[in-house]
Coordinates of C-alpha atoms and ligand atoms in Angstrom, one line a residue:
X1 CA -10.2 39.3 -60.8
X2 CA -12.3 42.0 -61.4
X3 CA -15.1 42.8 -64.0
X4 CA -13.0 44.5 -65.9
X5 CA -10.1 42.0 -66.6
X6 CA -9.7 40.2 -69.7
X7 CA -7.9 37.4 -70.2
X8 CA -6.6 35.9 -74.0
X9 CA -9.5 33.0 -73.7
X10 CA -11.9 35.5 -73.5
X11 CA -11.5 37.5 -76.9
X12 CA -10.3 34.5 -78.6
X13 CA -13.4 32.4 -77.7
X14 CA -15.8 35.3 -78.5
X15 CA -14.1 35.9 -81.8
X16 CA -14.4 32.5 -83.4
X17 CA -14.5 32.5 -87.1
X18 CA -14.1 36.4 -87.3
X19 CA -11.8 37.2 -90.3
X20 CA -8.5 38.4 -89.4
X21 CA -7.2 41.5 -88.9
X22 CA -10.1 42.6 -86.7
X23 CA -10.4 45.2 -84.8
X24 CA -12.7 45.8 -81.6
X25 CA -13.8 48.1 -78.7
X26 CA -15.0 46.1 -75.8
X27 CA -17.3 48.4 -74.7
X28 CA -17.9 47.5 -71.0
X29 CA -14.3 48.7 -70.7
X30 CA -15.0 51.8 -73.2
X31 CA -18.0 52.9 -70.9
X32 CA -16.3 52.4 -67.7
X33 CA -13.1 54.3 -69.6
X34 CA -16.2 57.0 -69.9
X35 CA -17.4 56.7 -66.3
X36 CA -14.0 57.1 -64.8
X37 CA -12.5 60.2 -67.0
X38 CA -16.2 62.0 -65.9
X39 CA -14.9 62.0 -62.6
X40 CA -11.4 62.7 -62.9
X41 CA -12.2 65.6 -64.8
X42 CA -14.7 67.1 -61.4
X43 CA -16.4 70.1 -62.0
X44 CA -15.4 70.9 -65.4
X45 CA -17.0 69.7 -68.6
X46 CA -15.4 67.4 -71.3
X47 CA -14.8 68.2 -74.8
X48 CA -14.1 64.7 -76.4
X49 CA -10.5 64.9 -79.2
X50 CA -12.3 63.1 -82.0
X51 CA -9.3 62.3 -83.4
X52 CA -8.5 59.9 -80.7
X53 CA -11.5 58.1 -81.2
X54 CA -12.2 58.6 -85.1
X55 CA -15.3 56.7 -85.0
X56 CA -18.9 58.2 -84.5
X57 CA -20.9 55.8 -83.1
X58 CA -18.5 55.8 -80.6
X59 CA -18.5 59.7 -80.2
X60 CA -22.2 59.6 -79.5
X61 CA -22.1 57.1 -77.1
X62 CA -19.6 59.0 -75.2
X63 CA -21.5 62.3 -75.6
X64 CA -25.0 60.0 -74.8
X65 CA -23.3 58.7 -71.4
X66 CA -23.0 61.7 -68.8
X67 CA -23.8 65.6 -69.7
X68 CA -20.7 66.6 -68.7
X69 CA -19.5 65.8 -71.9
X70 CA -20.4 68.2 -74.4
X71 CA -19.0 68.9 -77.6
X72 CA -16.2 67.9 -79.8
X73 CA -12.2 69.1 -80.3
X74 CA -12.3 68.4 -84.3
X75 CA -8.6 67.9 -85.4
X76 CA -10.0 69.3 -89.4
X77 CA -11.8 71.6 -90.7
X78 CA -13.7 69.3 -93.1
X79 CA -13.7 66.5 -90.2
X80 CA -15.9 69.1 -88.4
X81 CA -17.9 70.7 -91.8
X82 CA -18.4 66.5 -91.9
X83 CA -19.6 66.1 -88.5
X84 CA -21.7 69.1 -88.3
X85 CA -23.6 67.2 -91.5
X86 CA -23.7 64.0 -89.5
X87 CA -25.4 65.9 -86.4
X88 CA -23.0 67.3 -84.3
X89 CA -22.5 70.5 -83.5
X90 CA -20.6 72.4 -81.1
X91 CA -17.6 71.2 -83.0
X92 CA -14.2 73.4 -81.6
X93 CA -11.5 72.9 -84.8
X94 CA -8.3 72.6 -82.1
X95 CA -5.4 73.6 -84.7
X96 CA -5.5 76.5 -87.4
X97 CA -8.0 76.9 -90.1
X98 CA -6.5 78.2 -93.9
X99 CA -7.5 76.8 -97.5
X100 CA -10.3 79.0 -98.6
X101 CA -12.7 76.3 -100.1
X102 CA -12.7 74.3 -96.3
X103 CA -13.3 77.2 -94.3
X104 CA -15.5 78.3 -97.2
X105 CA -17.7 75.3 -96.5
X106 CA -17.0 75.8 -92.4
X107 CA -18.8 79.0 -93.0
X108 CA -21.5 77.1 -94.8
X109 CA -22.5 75.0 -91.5
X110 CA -22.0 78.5 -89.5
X111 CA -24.5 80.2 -91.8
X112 CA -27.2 77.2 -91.3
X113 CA -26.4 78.0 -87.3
X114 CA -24.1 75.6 -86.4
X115 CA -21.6 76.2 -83.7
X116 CA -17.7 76.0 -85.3
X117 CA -15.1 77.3 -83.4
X118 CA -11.6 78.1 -85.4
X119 CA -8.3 78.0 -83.6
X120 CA -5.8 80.7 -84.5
X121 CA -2.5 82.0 -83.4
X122 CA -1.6 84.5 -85.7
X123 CA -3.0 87.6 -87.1
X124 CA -2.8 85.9 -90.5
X125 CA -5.3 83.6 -89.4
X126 CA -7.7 85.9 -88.3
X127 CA -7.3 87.8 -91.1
X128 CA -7.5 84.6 -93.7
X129 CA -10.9 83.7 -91.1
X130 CA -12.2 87.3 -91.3
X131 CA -12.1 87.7 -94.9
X132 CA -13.9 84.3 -95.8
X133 CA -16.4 84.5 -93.4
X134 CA -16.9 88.3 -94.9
X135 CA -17.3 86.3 -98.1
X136 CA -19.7 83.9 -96.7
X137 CA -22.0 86.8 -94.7
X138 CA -20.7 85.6 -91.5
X139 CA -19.0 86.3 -88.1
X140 CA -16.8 83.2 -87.6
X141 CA -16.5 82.2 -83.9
X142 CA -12.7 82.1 -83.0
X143 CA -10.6 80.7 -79.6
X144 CA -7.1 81.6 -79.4
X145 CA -4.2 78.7 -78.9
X146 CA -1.9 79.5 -76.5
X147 CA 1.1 78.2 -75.9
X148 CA 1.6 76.2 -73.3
X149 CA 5.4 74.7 -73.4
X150 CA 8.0 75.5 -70.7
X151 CA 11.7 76.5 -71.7
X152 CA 14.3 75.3 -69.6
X153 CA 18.3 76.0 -69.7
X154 CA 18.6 73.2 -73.2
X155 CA 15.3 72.2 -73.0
X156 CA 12.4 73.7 -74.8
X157 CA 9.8 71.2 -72.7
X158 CA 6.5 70.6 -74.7
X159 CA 5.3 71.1 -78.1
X160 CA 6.1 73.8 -80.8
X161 CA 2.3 74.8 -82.0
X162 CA 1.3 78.3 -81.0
X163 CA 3.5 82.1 -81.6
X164 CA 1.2 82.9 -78.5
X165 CA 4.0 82.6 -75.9
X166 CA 2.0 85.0 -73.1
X167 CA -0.4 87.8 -72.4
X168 CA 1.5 90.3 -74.2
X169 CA 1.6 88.9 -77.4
X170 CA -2.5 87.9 -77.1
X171 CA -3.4 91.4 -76.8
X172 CA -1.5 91.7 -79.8
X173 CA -3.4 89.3 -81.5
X174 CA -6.7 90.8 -79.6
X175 CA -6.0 94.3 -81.4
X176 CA -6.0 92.2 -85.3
X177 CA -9.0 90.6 -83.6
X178 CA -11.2 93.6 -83.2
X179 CA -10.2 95.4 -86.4
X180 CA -11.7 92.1 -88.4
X181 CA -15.3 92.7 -88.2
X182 CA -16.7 89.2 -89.7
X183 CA -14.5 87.0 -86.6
X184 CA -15.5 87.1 -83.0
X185 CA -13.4 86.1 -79.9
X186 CA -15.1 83.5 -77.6
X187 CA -12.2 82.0 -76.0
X188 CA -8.7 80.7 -75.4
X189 CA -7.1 76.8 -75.2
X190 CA -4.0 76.1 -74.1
X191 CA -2.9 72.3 -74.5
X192 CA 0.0 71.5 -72.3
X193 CA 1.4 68.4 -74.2
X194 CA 4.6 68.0 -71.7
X195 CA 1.9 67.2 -68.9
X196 CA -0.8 65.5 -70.5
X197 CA 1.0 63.4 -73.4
X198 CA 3.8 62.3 -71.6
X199 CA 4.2 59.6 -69.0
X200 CA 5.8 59.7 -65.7
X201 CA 5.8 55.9 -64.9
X202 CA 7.4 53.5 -67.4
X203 CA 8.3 50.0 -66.3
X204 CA 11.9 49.8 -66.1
X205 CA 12.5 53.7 -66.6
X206 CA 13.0 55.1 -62.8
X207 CA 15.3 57.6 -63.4
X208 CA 13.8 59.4 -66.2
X209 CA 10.4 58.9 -64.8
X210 CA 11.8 60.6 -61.8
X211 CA 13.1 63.5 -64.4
X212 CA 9.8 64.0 -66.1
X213 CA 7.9 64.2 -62.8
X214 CA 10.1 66.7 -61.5
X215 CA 10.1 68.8 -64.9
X216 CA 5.8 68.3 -64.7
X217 CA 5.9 69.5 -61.3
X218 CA 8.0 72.9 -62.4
X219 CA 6.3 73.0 -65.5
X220 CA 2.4 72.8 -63.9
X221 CA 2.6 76.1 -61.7
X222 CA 4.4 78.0 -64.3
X223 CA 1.9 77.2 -66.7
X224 CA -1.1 77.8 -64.9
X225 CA 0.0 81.1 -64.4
X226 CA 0.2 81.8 -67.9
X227 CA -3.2 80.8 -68.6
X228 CA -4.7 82.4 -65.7
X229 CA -2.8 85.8 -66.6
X230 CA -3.2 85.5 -70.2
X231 CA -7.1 85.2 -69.8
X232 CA -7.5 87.9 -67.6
X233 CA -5.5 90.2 -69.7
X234 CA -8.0 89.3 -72.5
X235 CA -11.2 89.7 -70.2
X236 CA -9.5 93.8 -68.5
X237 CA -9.3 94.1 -72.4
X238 CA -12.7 93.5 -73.7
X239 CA -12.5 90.4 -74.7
X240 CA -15.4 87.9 -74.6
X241 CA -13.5 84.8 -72.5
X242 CA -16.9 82.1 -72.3
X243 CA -14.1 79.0 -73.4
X244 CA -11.4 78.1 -71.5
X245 CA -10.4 75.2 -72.8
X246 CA -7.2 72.9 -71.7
X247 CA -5.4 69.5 -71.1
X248 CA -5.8 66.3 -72.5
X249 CA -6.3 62.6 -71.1
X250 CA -2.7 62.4 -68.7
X251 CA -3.2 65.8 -67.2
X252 CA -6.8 66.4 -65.9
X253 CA -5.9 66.4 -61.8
X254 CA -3.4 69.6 -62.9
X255 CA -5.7 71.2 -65.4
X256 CA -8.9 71.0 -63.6
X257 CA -7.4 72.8 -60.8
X258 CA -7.1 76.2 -62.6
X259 CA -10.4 78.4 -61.5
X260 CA -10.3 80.0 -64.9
X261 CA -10.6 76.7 -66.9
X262 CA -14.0 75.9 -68.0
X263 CA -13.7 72.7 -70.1
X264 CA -10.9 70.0 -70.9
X265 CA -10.5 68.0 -73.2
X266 CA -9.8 64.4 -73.4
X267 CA -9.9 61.3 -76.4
X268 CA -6.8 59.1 -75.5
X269 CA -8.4 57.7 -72.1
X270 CA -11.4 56.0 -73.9
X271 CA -9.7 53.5 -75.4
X272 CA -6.8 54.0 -73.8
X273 CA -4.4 53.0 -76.3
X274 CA -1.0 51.6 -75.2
X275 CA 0.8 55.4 -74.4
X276 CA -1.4 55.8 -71.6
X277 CA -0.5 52.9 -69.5
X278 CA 2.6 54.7 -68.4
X279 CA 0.8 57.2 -66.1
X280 CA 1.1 57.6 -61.9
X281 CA -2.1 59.8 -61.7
X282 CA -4.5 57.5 -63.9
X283 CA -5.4 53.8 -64.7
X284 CA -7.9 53.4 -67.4
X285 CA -8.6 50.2 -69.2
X286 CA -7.7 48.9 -72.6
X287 CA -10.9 49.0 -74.5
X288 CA -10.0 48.6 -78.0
X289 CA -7.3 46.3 -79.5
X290 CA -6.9 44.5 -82.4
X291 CA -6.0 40.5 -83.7
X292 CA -3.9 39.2 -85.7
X293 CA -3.7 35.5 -86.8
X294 CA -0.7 33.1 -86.5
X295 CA 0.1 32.0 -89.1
X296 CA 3.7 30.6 -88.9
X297 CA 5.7 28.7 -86.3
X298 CA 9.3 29.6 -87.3
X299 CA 10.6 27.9 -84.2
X300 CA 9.6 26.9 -80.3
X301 CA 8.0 29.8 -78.3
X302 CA 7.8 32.1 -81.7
X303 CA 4.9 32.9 -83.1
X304 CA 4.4 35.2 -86.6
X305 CA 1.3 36.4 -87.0
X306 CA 0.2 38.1 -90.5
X307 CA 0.5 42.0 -90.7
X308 CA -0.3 43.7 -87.1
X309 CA 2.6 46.3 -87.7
X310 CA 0.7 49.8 -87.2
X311 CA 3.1 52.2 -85.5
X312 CA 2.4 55.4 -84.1
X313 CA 3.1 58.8 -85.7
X314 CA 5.3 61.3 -83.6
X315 CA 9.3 61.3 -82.7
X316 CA 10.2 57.3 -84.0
X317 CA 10.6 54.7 -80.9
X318 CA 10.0 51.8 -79.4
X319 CA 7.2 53.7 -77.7
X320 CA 5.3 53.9 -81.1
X321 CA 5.2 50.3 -81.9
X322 CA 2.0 48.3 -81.2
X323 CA 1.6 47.4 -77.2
X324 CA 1.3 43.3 -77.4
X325 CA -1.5 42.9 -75.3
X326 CA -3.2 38.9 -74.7
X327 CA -2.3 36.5 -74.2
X328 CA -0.4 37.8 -71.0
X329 CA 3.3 37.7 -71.4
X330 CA 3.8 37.8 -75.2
X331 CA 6.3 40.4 -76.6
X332 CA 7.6 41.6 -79.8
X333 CA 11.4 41.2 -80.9
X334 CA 13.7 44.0 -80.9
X335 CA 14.9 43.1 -84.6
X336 CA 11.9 42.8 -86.5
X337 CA 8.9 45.0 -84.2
X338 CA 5.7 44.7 -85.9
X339 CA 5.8 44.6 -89.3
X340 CA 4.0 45.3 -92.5
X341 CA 3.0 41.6 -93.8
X342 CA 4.5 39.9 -90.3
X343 CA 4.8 40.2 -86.9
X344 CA 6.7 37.7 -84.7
X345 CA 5.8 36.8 -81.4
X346 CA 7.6 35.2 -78.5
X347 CA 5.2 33.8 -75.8
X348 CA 6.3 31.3 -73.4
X349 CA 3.5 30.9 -71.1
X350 CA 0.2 28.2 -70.4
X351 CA -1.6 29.0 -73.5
X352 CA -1.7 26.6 -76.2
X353 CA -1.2 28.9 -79.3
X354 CA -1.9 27.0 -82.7
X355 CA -2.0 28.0 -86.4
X356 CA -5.3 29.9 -87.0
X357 CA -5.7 31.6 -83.2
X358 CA -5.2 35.2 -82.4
X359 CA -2.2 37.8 -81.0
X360 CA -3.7 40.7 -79.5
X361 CA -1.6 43.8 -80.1
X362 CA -3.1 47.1 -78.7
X363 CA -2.2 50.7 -80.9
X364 CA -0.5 53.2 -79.1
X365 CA -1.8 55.8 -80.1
X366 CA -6.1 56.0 -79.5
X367 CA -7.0 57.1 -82.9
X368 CA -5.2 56.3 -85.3
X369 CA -6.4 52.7 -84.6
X370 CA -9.1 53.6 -86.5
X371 CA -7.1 54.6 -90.1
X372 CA -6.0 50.9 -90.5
X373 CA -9.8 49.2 -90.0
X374 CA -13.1 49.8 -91.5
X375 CA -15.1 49.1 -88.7
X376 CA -14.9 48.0 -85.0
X377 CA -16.6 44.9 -83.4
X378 CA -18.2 46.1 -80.4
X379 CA -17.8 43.7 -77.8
X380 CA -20.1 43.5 -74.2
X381 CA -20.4 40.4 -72.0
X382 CA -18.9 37.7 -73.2
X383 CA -20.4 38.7 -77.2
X384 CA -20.0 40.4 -79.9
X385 CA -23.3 42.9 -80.0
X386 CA -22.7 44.9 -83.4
X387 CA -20.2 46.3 -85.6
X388 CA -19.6 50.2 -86.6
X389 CA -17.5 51.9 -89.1
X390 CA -14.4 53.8 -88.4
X391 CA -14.3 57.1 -90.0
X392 CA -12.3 55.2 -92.9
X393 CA -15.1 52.9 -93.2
X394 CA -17.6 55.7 -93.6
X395 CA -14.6 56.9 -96.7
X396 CA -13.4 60.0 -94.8
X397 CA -9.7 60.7 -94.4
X398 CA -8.9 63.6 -92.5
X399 CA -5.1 63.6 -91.8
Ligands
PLP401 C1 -5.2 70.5 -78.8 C2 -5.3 69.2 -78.0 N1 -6.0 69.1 -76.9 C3 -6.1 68.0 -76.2 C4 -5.5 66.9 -76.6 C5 -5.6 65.7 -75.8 O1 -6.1 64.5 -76.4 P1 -6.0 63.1 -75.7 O2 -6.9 63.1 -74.5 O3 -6.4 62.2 -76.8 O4 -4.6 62.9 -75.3 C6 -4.7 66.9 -77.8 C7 -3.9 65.7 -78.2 O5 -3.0 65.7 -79.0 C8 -4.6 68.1 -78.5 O6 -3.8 68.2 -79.6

């Protein structure tokens, strides 16, 4: 066993007489979550997705552990007008930027020198951007999204987020770029969602796991080469390329490979949350899960704890309910999942589970964790050493 495994005796011993539902970050897990994604991620530095972590305290630490992480991928414009008043800065918003009064008070942090990046796609955005910030009596900084899907005979692989299919079409967007005097161009991201938020190795699930790692494999080169080409076609036209910005948590040994690249960005690995299990290239550790109490014994071997259903946004599945986590062995049923006021659970192992003890369910999705608790119990060696707030603690909800 090493250091960092954790057995159900271990959380529920620690947690005695903590009020249920709690949530936690066991933070020798969290920091060696940190320590591992610093070297995956080799020569390039690491923008941390705040939205997968949604928790500040937490965000400095990461930033605090190793300088290769610098900076924040905000997933708001008023989560990053927010953080810049908290102390941040360097704050790249990764998705478009439009109601006046938010970017109105963006430009507010720019104009007291703080670093805000908007993302755009369009030339409406740069226009929207451009006249604000003309407004405000600044030059807003600006990155380009590009998109970074592959389309294959009946299968449009990846995401739908950016009209930037290629170079061609961000020249086009470069030439609404340099008529806007109040926006400046400091770089491109391109998040490739197929490779980096999608697993290739689900128990049980050879063949498409076999399917998806083919597809990634295609999908890698041809992608690369769309960055790469759409970047230099930027930089032969003037443009000022400093950002290169690209990948997320499941795809940093592809990302990192592409010279051009100068940062990546990654939130999902820290705590790990239950999607990311069901990787071949990475192992991380599951540093932040939540309790539940039992509080019914409906029959042998079936346990129904109070609340504990928090499913993940995105395409409904299976895949989206909560990963049950300690003790070992335990598992939802197919009927009911994990529900609002109950979840049952079938466990037929050693333990000894009473009325009153926990069920450890992890999310599976990093962030969003965080929307349904108001703070986190930090956890280190064997104790509880603190509490923090989540950013729904501190009263902020973003999305
Ligand atoms: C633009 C962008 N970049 C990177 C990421 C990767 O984040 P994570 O490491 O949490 O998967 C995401 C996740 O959705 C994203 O939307």
């Amino acid at each position: 066993m090493s250091q960092f495994d954790r057995n159900y005796s271990y959380y529920r011993d620690l947690f005695k007489g903590v009020g249920f539902p709690y949530a936690f970050v066991d933070l020798d897990l969290f920091d060696e979550n940190v320590r591992q994604i610093a070297k995956r991620a080799g020569n390039k530095t690491i923008r941390i997705a705040s939205k997968s972590v949604r928790c500040k305290e937490l965000l400095k630490r990461t930033l605090a552990a190793d300088p290769i992480y610098q900076g924040l991928m905000c997933y708001t414009t008023l989560e990053a007008v927010w953080l810049s008043q908290e102390g941040f800065d360097d704050l790249l918003i990764g998705y478009p930027s439009w109601q006046d009064s938010q970017v109105q008070e963006a430009c507010a942090e720019i104009a007291k020198g703080k670093t805000i990046i908007f993302m755009v796609d369009l030339p409406e955005h740069v226009k929207q951007l451009d006249k604000i910030a003309k407004q405000a009596g600044v030059v807003a900084t600006i990155c380009i999204d590009l998109d970074m899907s592959s389309d294959y005979p009946g299968l449009h692989f990846g995401v739908w987020r950016s009209a930037v299919r290629g170079k061609s079409d961000a020249l086009k967007l470069w030439d609404t770029i340099k008529a806007c005097p109040n926006v400046k161009l400091n770089g491109l991201m391109g998040y490739e969602a197929q490779i980096a938020g999608v697993g290739d190795n689900w128990p049980g699930k050879g063949a498409m796991n076999a399917v998806v790692k083919f597809l990634k494999g295609i999908s890698v080169k041809e992608i690369a080469k769309r960055r790469g080409e759409t970047v230099e076609a930027l930089k032969a036209a003037g443009a000022d390329m400093k950002l290169i910005n690209g990948g997320g948590t499941g795809s940093l040994e592809w990302t990192i490979q592409e010279p051009w690249v100068t940062e990546v960005t990654v939130g999902s690995g820290l705590y790990n949350s239950g999607l990311f299990d069901n990787y071949t290239n990475f192992r991380h550790y599951p540093s932040a899960a939540y309790g539940v109490e039992i509080v019914r014994l409906p029959k042998p071997n079936l346990y129904t704890c109070h609340g504990g259903g928090y499913a993940a946004s995105g395409a409904a599945g299976k895949d989206k309910l909560p990963v049950p986590y300690l003790p070992a062995g335990i598992k939802l049923l197919d009927q009911e999942g994990a529900g609002e006021v109950q979840t049952p659970i079938v466990y037929t192992g050693p333990e000894k589970l009473q009325l009153g003890d926990p069920i450890y369910l992890r999310h599976s999705k990093a962030g969003e964790l965080c929307e349904r608790f108001t703070a986190l119990h930090l956890v280190s060696n064997g104790k509880i050493v603190g509490s923090t707030p989540t950013y729904r603690g501190e009263g902020q909800c973003f999305l």
